[in-house]
Short mmCIF file of C-alpha atoms in Angstrom, two decimals:
data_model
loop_
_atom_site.label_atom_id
_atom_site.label_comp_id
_atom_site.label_asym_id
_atom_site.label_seq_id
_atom_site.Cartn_x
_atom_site.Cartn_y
_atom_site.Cartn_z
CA UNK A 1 90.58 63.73 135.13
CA UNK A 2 92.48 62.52 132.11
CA UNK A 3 95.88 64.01 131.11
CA UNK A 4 95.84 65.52 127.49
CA UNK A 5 99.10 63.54 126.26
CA UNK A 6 98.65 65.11 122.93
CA UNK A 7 97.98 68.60 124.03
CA UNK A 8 101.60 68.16 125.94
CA UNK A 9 102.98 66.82 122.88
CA UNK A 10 101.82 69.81 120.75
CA UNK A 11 102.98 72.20 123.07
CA UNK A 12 106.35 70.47 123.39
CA UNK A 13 106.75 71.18 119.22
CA UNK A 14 105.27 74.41 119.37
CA UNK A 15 107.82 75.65 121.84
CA UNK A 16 110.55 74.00 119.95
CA UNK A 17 108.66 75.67 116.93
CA UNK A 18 109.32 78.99 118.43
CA UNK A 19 112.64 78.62 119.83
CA UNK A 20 113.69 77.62 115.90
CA UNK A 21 111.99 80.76 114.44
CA UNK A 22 114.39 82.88 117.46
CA UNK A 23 117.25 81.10 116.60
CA UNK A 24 116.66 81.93 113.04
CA UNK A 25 115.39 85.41 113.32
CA UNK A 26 118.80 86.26 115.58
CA UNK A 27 120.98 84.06 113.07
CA UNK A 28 119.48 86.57 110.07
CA UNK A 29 119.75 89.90 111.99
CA UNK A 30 123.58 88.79 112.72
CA UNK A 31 124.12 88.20 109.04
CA UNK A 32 122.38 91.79 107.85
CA UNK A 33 124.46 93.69 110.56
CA UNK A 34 127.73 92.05 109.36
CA UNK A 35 126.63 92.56 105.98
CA UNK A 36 125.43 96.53 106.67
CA UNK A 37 128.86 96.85 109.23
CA UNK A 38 131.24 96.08 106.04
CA UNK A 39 129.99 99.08 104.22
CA UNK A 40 130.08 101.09 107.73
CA UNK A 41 126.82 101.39 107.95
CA UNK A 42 124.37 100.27 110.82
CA UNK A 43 121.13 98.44 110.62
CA UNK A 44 119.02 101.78 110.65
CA UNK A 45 121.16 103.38 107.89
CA UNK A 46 120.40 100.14 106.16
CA UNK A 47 116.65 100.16 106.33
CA UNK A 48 116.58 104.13 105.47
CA UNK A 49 118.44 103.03 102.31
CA UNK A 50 116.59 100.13 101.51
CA UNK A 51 113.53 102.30 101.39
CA UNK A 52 115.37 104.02 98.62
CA UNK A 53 114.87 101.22 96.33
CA UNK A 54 110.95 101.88 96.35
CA UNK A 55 110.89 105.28 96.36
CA UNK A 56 113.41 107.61 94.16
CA UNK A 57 112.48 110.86 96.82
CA UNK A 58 110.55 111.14 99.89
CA UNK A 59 110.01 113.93 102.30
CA UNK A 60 111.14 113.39 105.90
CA UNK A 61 107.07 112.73 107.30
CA UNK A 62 107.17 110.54 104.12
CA UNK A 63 110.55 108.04 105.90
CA UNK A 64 108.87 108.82 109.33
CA UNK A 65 105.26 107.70 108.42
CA UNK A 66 106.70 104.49 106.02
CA UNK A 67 109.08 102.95 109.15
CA UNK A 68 106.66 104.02 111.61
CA UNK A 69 109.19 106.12 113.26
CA UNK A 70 109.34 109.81 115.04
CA UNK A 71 110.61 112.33 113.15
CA UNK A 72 113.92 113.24 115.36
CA UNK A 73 114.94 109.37 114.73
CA UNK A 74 114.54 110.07 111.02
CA UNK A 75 116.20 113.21 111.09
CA UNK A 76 119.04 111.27 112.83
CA UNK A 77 119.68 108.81 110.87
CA UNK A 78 119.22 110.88 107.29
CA UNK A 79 121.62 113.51 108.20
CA UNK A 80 123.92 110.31 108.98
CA UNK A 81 123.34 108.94 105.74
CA UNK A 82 124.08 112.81 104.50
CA UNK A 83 127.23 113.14 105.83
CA UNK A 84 128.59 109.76 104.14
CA UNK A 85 127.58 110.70 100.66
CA UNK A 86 124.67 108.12 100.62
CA UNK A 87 121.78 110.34 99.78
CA UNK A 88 121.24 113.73 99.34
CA UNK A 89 118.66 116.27 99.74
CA UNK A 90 116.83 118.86 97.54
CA UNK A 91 117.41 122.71 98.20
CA UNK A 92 114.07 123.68 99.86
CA UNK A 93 115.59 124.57 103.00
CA UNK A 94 111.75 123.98 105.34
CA UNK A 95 110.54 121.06 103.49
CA UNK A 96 113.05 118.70 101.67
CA UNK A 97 112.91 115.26 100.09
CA UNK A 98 115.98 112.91 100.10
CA UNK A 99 117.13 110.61 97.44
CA UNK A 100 119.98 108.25 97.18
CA UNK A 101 123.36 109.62 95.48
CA UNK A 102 125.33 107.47 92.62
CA UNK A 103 127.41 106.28 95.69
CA UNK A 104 124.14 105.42 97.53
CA UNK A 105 123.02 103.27 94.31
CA UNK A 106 126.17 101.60 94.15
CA UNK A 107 126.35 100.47 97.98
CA UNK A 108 123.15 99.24 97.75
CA UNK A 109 123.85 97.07 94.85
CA UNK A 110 126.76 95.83 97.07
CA UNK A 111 124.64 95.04 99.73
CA UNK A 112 122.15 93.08 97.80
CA UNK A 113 124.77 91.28 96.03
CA UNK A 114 125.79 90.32 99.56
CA UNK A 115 122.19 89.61 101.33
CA UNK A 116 121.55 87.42 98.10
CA UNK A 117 125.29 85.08 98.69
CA UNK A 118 123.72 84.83 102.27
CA UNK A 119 119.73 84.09 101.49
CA UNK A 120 121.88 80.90 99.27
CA UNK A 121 123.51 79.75 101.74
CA UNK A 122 120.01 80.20 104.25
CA UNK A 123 118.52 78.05 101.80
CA UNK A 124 120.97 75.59 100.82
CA UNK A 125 119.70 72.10 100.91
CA UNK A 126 116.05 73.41 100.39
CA UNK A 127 114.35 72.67 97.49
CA UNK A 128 111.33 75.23 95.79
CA UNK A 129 108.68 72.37 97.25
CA UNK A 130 109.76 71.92 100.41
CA UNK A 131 110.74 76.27 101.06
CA UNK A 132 106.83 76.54 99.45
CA UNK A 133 105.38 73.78 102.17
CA UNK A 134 107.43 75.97 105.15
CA UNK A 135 106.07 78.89 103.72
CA UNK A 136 102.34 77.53 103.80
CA UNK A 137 102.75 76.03 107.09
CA UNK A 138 103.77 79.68 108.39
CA UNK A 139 100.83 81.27 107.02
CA UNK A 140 98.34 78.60 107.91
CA UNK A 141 99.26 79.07 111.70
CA UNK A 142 99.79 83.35 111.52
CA UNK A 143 95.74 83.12 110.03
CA UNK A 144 95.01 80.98 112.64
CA UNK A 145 96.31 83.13 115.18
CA UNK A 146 94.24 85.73 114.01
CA UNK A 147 90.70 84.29 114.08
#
């Protein structure tokens, strides 16, 4: 039987291929929960909040059925968010929606100011050609991991 030299040699870069994407996938949640932990806020409270930008009110199913969540976790981590100002909810005391506060806006706007000083320096070095080859390349092998 003859050895497949160049199946090896493909596996060899795919594994290195997905080591890289770890590496950077742990490098970027590092940088989010530094980012989130400056405003004293964890990654959770950050995602509720984020979902904010996209929607001025939702209803707690709403947050649960968007994040694919269970209800006590959102319940959790709104009344969180309530207790530090960040959002705030209407008066119907069985079924409420949330929506951010002016101090909510304004963190947020810190925090993107922040992510985008950190997606520069991700991308420094990288021109728009060769970010839009990486980009192809990553789609080309997710749709042909779905066939």
């Amino acid at each position: 039987m003859q050895y497949n030299y160049l199946g090896e040699i493909m596996k060899i870069d795919f594994d290195f291929a997905i080591m890289y994407c770890r590496q950077i996938k742990q490098k970027l949640q590092n940088e989010v929960t530094l980012t989130l932990k400056n405003y004293d806020l964890t990654c959770p409270q950050g995602y509720f909040l984020n979902l904010f930008n996209h929607h001025s009110m939702l209803t707690l199913s709403e947050i649960t059925d968007l994040l694919g969540v269970d209800k006590a976790y959102t319940t959790r981590i709104v009344n969180s968010l309530l207790q530090k100002g960040l959002v705030d909810k209407t008066d119907s005391i069985r079924k409420y929606s949330v929506f951010l506060t002016e101090q909510g806006r304004e963190i947020l706007k810190l925090i993107a100011n922040d992510v985008k000083k950190n997606r520069e320096k991700l991308l420094n070095g990288i021109d728009e050609e060769e970010l839009n080859n990486f980009k192809n390349t990553l789609k080309k092998i997710i749709n042909n991991l779905e066939v």
